[in-house]
Coordinates of C-alpha atoms in Angstrom, one line a residue:
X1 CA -37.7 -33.1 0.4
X2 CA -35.5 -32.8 -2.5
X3 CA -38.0 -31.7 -5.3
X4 CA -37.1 -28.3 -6.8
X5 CA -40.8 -27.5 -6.4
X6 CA -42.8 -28.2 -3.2
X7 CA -46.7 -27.6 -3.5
X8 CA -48.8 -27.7 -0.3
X9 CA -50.0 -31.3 -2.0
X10 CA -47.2 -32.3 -2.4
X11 CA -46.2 -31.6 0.8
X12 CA -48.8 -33.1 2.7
X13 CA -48.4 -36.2 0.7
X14 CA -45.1 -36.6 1.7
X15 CA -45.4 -35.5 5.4
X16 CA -48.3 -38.2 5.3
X17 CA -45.9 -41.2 4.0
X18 CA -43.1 -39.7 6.1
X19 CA -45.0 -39.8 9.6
X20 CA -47.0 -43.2 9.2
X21 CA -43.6 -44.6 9.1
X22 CA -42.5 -42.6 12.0
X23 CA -45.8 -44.2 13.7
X24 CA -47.6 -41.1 14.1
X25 CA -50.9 -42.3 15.1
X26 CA -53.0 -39.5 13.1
X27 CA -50.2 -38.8 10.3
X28 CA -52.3 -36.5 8.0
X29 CA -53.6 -35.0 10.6
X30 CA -50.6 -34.1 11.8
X31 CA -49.6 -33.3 8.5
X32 CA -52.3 -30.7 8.0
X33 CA -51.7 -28.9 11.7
X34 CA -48.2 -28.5 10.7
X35 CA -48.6 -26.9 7.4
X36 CA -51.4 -25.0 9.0
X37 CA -48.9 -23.2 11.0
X38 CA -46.1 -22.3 8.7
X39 CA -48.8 -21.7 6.0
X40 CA -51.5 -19.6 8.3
X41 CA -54.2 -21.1 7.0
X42 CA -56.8 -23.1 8.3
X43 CA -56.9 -26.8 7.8
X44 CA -60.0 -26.3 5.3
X45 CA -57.9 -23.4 3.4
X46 CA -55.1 -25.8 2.7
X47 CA -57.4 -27.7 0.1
X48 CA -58.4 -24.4 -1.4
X49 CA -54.7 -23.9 -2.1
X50 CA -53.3 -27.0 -3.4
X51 CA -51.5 -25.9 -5.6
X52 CA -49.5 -23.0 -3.8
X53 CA -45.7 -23.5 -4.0
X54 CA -44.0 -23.0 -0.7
X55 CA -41.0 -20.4 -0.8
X56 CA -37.7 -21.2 0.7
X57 CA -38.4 -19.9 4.4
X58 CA -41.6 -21.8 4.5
X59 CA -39.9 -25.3 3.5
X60 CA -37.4 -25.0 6.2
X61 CA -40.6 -24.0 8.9
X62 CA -41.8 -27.1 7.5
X63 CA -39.1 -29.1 7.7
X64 CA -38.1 -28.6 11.0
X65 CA -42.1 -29.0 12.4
X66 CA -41.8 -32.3 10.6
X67 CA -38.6 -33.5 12.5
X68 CA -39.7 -32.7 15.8
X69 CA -43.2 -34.3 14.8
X70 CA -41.3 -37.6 14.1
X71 CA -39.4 -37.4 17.4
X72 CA -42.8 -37.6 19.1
X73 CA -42.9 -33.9 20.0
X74 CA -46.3 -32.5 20.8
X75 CA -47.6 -31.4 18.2
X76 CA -49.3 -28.4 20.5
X77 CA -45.7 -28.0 21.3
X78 CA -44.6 -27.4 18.1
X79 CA -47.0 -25.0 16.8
X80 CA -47.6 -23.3 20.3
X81 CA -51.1 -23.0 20.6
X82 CA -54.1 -25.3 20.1
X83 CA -58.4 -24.8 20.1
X84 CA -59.7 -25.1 24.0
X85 CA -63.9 -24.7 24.2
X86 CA -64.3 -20.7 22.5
X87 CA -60.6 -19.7 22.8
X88 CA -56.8 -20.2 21.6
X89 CA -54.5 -21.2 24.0
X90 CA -50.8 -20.8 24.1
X91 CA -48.6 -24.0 24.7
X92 CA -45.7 -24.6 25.5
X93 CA -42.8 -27.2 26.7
X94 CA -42.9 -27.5 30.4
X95 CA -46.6 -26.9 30.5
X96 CA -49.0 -29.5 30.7
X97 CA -51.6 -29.4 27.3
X98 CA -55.3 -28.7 28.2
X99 CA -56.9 -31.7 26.8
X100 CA -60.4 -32.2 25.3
X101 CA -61.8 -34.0 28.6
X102 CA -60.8 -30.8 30.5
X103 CA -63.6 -29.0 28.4
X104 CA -66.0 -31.0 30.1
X105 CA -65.1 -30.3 33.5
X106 CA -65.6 -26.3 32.4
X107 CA -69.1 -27.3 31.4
X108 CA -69.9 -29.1 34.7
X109 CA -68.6 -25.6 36.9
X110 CA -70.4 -23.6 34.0
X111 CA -73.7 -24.9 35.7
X112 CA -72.7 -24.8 39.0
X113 CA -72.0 -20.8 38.4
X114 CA -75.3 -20.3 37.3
X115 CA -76.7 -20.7 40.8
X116 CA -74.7 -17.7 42.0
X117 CA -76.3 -15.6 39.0
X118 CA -79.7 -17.0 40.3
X119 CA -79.0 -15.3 44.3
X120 CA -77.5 -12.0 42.4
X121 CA -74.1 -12.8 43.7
X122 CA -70.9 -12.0 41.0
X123 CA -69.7 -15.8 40.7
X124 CA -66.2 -15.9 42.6
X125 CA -64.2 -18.9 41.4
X126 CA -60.7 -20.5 43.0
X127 CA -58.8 -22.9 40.5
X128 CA -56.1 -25.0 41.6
X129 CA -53.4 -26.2 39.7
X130 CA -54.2 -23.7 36.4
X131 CA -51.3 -24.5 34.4
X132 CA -51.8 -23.0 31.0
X133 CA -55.3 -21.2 32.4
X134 CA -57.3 -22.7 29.9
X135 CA -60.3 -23.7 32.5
X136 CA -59.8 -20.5 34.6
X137 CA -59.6 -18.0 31.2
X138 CA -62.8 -20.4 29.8
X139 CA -64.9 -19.8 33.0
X140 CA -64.1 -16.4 33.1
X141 CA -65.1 -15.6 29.1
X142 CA -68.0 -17.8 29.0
X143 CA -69.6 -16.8 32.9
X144 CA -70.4 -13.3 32.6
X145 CA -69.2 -11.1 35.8
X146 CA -67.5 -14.3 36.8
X147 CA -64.0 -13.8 38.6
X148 CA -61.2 -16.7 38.9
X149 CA -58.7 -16.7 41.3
X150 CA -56.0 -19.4 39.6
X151 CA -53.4 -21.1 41.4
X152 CA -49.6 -23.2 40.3
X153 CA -46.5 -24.3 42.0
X154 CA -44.9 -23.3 38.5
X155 CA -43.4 -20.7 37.5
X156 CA -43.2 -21.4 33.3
X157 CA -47.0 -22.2 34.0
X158 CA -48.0 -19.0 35.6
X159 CA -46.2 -17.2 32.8
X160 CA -47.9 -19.1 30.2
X161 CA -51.1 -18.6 31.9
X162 CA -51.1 -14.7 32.0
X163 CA -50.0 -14.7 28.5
X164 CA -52.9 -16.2 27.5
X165 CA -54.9 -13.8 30.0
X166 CA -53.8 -11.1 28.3
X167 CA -54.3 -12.1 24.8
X168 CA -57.6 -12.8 25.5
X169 CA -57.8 -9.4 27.7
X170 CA -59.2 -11.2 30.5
X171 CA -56.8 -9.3 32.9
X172 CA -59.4 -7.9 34.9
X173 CA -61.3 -11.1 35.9
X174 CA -58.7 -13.5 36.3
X175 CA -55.6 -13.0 38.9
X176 CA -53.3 -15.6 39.4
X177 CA -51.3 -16.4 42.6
X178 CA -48.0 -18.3 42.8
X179 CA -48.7 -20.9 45.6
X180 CA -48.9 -24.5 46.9
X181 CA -53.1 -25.8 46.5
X182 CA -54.3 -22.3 48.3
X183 CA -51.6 -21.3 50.4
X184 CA -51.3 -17.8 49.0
X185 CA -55.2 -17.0 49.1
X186 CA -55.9 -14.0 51.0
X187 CA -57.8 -15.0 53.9
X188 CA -60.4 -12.5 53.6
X189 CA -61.8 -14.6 50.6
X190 CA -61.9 -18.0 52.4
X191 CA -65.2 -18.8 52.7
X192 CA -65.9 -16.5 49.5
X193 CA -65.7 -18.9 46.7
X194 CA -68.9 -20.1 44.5
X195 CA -66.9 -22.9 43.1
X196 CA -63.4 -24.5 43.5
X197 CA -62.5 -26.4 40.5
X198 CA -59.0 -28.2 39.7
X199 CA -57.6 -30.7 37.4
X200 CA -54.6 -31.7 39.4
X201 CA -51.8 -34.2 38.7
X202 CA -53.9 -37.8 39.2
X203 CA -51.6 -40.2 37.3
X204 CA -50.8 -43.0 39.8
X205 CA -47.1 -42.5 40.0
X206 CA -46.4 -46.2 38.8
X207 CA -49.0 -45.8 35.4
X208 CA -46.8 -42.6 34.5
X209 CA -44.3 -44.7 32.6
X210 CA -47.2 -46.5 30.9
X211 CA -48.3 -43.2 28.8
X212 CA -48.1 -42.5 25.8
X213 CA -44.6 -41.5 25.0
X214 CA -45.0 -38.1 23.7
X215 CA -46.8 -37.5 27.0
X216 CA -44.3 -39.5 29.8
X217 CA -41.6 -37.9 27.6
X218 CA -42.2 -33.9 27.0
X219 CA -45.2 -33.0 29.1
X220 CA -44.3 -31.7 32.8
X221 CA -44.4 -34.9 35.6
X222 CA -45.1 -32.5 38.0
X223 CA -48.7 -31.6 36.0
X224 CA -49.1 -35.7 36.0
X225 CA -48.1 -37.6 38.9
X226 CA -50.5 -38.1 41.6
X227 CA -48.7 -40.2 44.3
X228 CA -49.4 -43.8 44.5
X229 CA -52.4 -43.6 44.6
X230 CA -52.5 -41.0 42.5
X231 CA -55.1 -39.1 44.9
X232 CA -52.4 -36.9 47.0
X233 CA -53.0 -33.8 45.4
X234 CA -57.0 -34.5 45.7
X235 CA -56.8 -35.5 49.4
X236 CA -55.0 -31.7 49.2
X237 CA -57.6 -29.8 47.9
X238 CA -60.4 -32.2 50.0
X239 CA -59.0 -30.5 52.8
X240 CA -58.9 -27.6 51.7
X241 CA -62.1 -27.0 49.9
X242 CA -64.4 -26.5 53.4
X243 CA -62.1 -23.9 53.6
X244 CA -62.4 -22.0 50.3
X245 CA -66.3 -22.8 49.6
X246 CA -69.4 -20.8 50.7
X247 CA -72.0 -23.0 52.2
X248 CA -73.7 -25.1 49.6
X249 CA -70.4 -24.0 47.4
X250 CA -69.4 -26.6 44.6
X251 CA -66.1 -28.5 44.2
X252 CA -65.6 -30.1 40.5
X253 CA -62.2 -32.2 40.0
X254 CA -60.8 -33.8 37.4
X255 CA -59.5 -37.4 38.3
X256 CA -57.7 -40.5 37.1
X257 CA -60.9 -42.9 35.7
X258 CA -59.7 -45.9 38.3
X259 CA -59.9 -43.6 41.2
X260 CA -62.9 -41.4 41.0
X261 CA -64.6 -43.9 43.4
X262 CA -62.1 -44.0 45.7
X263 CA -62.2 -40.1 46.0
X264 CA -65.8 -40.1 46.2
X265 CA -65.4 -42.6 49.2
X266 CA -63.0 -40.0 50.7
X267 CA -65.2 -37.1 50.0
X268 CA -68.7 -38.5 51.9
X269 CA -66.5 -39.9 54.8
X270 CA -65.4 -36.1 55.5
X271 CA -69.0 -35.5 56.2
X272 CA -69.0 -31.9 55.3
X273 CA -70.5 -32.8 51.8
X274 CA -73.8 -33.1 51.4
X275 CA -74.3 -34.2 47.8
X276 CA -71.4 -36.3 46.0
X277 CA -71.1 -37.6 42.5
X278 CA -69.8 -38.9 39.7
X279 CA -69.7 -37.4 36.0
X280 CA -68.4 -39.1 33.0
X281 CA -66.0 -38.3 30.1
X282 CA -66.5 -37.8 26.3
X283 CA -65.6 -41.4 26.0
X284 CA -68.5 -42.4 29.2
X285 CA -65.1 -43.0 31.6
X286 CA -65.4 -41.9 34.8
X287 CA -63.5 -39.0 35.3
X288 CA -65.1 -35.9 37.6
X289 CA -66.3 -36.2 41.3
X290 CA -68.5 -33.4 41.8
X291 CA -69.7 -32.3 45.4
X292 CA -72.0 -29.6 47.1
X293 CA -70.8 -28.4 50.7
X294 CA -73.3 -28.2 53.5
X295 CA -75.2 -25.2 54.0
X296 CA -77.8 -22.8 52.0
X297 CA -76.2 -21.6 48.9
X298 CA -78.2 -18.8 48.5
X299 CA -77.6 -17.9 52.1
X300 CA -74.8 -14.6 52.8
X301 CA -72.4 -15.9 55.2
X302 CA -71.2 -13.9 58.3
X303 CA -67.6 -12.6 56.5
X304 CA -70.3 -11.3 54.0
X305 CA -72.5 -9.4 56.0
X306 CA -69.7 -8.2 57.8
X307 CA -68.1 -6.9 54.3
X308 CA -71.7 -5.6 53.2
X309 CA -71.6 -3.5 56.6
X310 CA -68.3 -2.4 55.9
X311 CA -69.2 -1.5 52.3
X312 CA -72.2 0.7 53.4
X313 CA -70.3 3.0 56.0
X314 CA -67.8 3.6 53.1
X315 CA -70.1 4.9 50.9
X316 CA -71.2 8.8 51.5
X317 CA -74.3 10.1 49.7
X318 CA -73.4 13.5 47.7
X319 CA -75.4 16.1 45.8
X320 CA -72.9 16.3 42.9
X321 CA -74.1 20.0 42.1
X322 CA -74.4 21.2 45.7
X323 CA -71.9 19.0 47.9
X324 CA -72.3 19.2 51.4
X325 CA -69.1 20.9 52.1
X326 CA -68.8 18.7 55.3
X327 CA -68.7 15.7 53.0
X328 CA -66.0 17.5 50.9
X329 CA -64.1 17.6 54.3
X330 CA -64.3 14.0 55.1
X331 CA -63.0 13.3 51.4
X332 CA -59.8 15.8 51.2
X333 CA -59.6 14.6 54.8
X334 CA -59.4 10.9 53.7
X335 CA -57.5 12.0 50.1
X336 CA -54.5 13.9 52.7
X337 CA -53.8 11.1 54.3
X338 CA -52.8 8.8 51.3
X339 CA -56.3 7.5 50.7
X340 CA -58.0 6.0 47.7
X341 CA -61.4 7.3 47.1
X342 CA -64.0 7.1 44.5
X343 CA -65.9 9.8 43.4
X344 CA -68.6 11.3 40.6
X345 CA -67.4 13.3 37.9
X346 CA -69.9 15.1 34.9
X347 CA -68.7 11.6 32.5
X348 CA -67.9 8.7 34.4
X349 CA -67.1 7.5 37.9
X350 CA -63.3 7.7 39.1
X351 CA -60.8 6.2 41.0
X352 CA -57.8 7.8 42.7
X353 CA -55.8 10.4 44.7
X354 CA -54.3 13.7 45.4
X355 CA -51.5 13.9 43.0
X356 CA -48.8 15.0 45.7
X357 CA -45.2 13.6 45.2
X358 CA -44.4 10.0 46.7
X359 CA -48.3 9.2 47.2
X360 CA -48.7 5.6 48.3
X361 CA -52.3 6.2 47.4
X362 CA -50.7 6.6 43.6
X363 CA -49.5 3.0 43.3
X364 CA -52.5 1.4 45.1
X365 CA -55.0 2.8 42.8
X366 CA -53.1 0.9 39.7
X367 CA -53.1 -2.0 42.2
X368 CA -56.8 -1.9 42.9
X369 CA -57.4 -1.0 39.2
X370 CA -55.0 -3.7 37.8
X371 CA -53.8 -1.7 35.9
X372 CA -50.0 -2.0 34.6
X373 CA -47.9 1.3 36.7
X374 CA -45.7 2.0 33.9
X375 CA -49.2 3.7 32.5
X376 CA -50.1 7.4 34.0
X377 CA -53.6 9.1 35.5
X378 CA -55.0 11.9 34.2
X379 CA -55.4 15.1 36.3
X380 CA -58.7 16.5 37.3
X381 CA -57.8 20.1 38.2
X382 CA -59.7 22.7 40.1
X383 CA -59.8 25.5 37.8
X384 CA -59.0 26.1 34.2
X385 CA -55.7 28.7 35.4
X386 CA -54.0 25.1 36.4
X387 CA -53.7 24.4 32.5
X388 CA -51.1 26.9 32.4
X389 CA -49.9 26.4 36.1
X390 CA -48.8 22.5 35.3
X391 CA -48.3 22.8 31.2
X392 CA -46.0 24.2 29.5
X393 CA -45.7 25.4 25.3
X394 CA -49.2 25.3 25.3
X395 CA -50.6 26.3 22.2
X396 CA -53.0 29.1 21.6
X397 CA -55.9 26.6 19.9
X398 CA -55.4 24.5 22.7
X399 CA -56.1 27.5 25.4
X400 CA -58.7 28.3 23.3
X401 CA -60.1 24.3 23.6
X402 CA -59.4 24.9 27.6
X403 CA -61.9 28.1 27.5
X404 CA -64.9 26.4 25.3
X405 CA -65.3 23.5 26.7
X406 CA -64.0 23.5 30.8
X407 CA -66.0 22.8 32.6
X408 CA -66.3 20.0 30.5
X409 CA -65.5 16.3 29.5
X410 CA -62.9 17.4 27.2
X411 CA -58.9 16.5 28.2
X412 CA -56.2 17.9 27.2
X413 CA -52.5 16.2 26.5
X414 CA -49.8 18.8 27.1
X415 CA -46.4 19.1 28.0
X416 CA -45.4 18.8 31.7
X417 CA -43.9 21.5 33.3
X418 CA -41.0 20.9 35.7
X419 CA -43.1 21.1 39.1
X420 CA -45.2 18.0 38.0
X421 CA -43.9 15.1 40.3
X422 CA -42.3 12.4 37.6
X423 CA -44.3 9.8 39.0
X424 CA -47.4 11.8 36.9
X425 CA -45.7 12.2 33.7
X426 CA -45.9 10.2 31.0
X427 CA -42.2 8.6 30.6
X428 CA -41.9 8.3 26.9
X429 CA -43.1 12.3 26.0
X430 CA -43.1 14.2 29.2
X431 CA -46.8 14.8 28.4
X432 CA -49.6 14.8 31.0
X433 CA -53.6 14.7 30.5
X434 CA -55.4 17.9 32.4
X435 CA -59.1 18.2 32.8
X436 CA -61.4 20.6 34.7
X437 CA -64.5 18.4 34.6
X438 CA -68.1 19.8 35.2
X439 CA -68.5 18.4 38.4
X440 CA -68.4 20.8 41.9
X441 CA -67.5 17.9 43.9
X442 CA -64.5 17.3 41.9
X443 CA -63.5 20.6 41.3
X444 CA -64.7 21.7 45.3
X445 CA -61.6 18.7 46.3
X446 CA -59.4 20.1 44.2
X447 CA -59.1 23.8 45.6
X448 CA -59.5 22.6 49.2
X449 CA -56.6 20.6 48.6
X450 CA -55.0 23.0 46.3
X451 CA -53.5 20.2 44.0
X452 CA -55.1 18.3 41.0
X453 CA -56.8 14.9 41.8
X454 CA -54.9 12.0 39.8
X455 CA -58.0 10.2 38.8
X456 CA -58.9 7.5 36.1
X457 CA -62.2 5.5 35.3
X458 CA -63.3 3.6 38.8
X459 CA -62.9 0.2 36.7
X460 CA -60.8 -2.7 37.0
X461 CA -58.7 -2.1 34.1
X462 CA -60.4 -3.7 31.0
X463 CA -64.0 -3.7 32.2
X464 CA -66.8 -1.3 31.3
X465 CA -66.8 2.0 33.4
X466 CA -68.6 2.8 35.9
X467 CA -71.5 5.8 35.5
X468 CA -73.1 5.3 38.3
X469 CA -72.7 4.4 42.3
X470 CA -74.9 1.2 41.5
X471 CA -72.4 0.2 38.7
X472 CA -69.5 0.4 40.6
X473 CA -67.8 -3.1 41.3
X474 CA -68.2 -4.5 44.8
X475 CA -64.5 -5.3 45.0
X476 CA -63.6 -1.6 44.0
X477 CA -65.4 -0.3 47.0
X478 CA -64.1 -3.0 49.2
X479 CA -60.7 -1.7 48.4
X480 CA -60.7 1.9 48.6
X481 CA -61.1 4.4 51.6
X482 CA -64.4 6.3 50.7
X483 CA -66.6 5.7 48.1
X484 CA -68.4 9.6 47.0
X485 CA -72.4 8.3 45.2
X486 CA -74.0 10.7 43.6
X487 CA -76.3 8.4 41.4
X488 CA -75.7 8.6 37.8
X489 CA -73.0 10.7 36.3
X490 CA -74.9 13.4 33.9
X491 CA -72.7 12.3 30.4
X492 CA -72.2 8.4 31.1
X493 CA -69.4 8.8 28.9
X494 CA -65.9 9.1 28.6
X495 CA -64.7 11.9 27.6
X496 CA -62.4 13.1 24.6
X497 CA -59.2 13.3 24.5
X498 CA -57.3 15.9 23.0
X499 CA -53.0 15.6 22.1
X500 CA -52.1 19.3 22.4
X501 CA -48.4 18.3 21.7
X502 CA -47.8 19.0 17.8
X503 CA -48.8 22.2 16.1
X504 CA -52.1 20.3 15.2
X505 CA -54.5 19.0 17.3
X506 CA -54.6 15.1 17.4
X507 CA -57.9 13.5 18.5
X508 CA -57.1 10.3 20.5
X509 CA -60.2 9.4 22.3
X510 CA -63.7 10.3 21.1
X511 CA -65.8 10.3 24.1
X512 CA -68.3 13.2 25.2
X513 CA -67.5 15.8 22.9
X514 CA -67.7 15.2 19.0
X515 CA -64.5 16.1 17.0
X516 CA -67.1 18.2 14.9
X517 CA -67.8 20.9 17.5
X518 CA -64.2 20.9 18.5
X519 CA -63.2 21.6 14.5
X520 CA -66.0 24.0 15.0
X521 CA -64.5 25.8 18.3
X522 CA -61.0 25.7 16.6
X523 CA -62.5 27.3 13.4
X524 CA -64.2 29.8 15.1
X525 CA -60.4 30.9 16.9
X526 CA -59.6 31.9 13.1

């Protein structure tokens, strides 16, 4: 590359010549994904800017894609991400790349989920062996209410994997869990699971030299080697499976083509399978063994019934206008002991706790949430004197907010005073969000426990709130103490958020209440 001037042509013609005699096997392809990446452009924009010169910075990007290309380097590898199914995954060295067969396998437990939709059931899915996520993170944004629990060995693939989670957002269906096959499943999902599905390491440990060499030589062995057979992983997750799978629950893995038969040998002398086969590739290779466990799919098993049962006696009918103050006694009851509850309010349905000092409850309602600690709750306060009783330098527009619209779904960012317990207070400001919402079972909790509730949206962080008891996630109310239902919560909306901070006020959240009528109120103070 010695030209003073180096167009994207130019620079594809060259990369061209250079790899085919570097025995790239698809050199302008190749050519075009690496100047994609330094470039940002797609592979079709490159033509519509031929003649762009490259700067300095962008010839030695170049450059050093092109050398690593040549030394058989992934080329996933080198620009860190590639196209799986609907979504972009991250790649990188030490982590096996999804590959295009894969994508099949997603659609084959696509249409084994759609069973569970059919019996009403949210599809609950156990992948083993997730490395990058790609088939976990697909299920999840292509099934909707689907949840995947994904499993690795690896550490660099677990990391890589939530990465990917996250930029996709996909926090909230997807958890992944550092373990051996299933070892580190809680048992009180065994039995649970619509569908396990796996592409495991199936290589026969003697064909593993025999790969191509930018595969035997930068991709992870421990994502390709199978055993001798190259079935000691599947025999693994055979066993396992009966374990994992509701009755009439699917199992779809991904094999080595000379070994599908084998496995599907194994999998009908088990006997716990009532329907085994075989799908094929996108080249018509064998490559997926597919099986149904024994037992009615559309059946509820006993651990389910049991957890139905449970569910019921945790849920407490409540008139949210006229509580029965003996049900308000069972909560603050259940909220003084460190409990996690969920309860009405006038916008939404919430999640949390008494906001006392060194609360347990505090850190499992982020844990039940999944939602990150480092964020805070926002206060739901008995009466609107606890604006001044846990805020301090709180300005006179804001007070005058606090007295137009509490009881209300309006809250209110201000300054913590010194009594507020740090785990409440927002680390990077000292600010914390008050609201006295329009709710008497909220409020009625509050003075009978003479503290603020710490309460936020009764979500899994990520998903739609809840604004009704019916709404509410099944795995929410499996995990907290009491569950408060009183049918649909009057707004069914968020509700605003006001920073009371500056000498301005600074709208953060439009929700319930329209920045128009709060100019309005704030006018009127003048």
């Amino acid at each position: 590359m010695n030209q003073t001037v180096w167009t994207i042509k130019s620079i594809l013609l060259w990369t061209t010549a250079y790899l085919t005699k570097k025995h790239d096997e698809h050199p302008r392809l190749s050519a075009e994904i690496l100047l994609s990446s330094v470039m940002g452009f797609s592979r079709v924009e490159l033509y519509l800017h031929y003649d762009q010169v490259l700067d300095a910075s962008q010839l030695n990007a170049m450059h050093q894609r092109v050398e690593a290309r040549s030394q058989g380097k992934p080329l996933q590898y080198i620009t860190g991400e590639m196209p799986f199914r609907h979504i972009i995954m991250q790649c990188k060295p030490g982590v096996l790349i999804p590959r295009p067969e894969t994508e099949v396998l997603v659609d084959i437990g696509i249409a084994a989920l759609k069973e569970a939709h059919e019996y009403h059931r949210q599809p609950r899915v156990l992948e083993i062996g997730t490395g990058s996520g790609c088939i976990a993170l697909s299920l999840a944004s292509e099934v909707d209410s689907c949840t995947v629990l994904a499993t690795d060995v690896s550490q660099d693939a677990l990391e890589l994997a939530q990465r990917n989670c996250q930029a996709l957002h996909l926090e909230h269906r997807v958890t992944f869990v550092s373990c051996s096959i299933a070892q580190g499943v809680n048992p009180s999902y065994y039995g649970q699971f619509d569908l396990l599905i796996s592409n495991p390491p199936y290589v026969p440990t003697s064909a593993v030299k025999t790969l191509p060499a930018e595969v035997a030589l930068f991709e992870p062995h421990l994502a390709l080697d199978g055993g001798k057979d190259g079935l000691d992983i599947f025999q693994k997750i055979l066993e396992t499976a009966p374990h994992m799978l509701r009755p009439g629950g699917m199992l779809c893995v991904e094999l080595f083509e000379d070994n599908v038969d084998k496995a599907q040998a194994l999998c009908v002398a088990s006997g716990v399978w009532q329907k085994v086969y075989i799908e094929r590739d996108l080249t018509h290779r064998k490559r997926f063994l597919v099986a149904r466990l024994k037992g009615d799919f559309g059946a509820m098993t006993t651990q389910e019934h049991q957890l139905k049962a449970q569910r019921e006696n945790k849920i407490v009918k409540v008139d949210q206008n006229n509580p029965d103050p003996q049900i308000i006694d069972k909560a603050v009851d259940v909220l003084a002991h460190e409990g996690v509850i969920i309860t009405p309010t006038d916008s939404v349905y919430g999640i949390g706790c008494v906001a006392l000092p060194h609360n347990a409850a505090h850190k499992r309602t982020f844990e039940i949430k999944h939602r990150d600690l480092r964020q805070t709750l926002p206060w739901l306060i008995g009466d609107e004197s606890d604006l001044m009783r846990y805020a301090v330098d709180v300005p006179a527009w804001a007070q005058k907010l606090a007295h137009t619209f509490w009881p209300g779904a309006l809250t209110l960012v201000v300054k913590a005073c010194d009594d507020v317990p740090q785990e409440y207070v927002h680390a990077d400001n000292k600010t914390i969000a008050l609201r006295l919402p329009d709710s008497n079972v909220v409020r009625a909790l509050a003075r009978k426990l003479s503290c603020p509730l710490a309460i936020t949206s009764a979500n899994t962080h990520g998903a739609d709130a809840a604004i009704s008891g019916a709404t509410l996630e099944d795995r929410l109310i499996d995990e907290v103490d009491l569950v408060l239902d009183a049918g649909s919560a009057p707004l069914a909306v968020a509700s605003t958020i006001v920073d009371c901070t500056q000498s301005t006020p600074k709208i953060l959240r439009i929700g319930a209440i329209d920045p128009h009528d709060i100019m309005e109120a704030l006018s009127a103070q003048a």
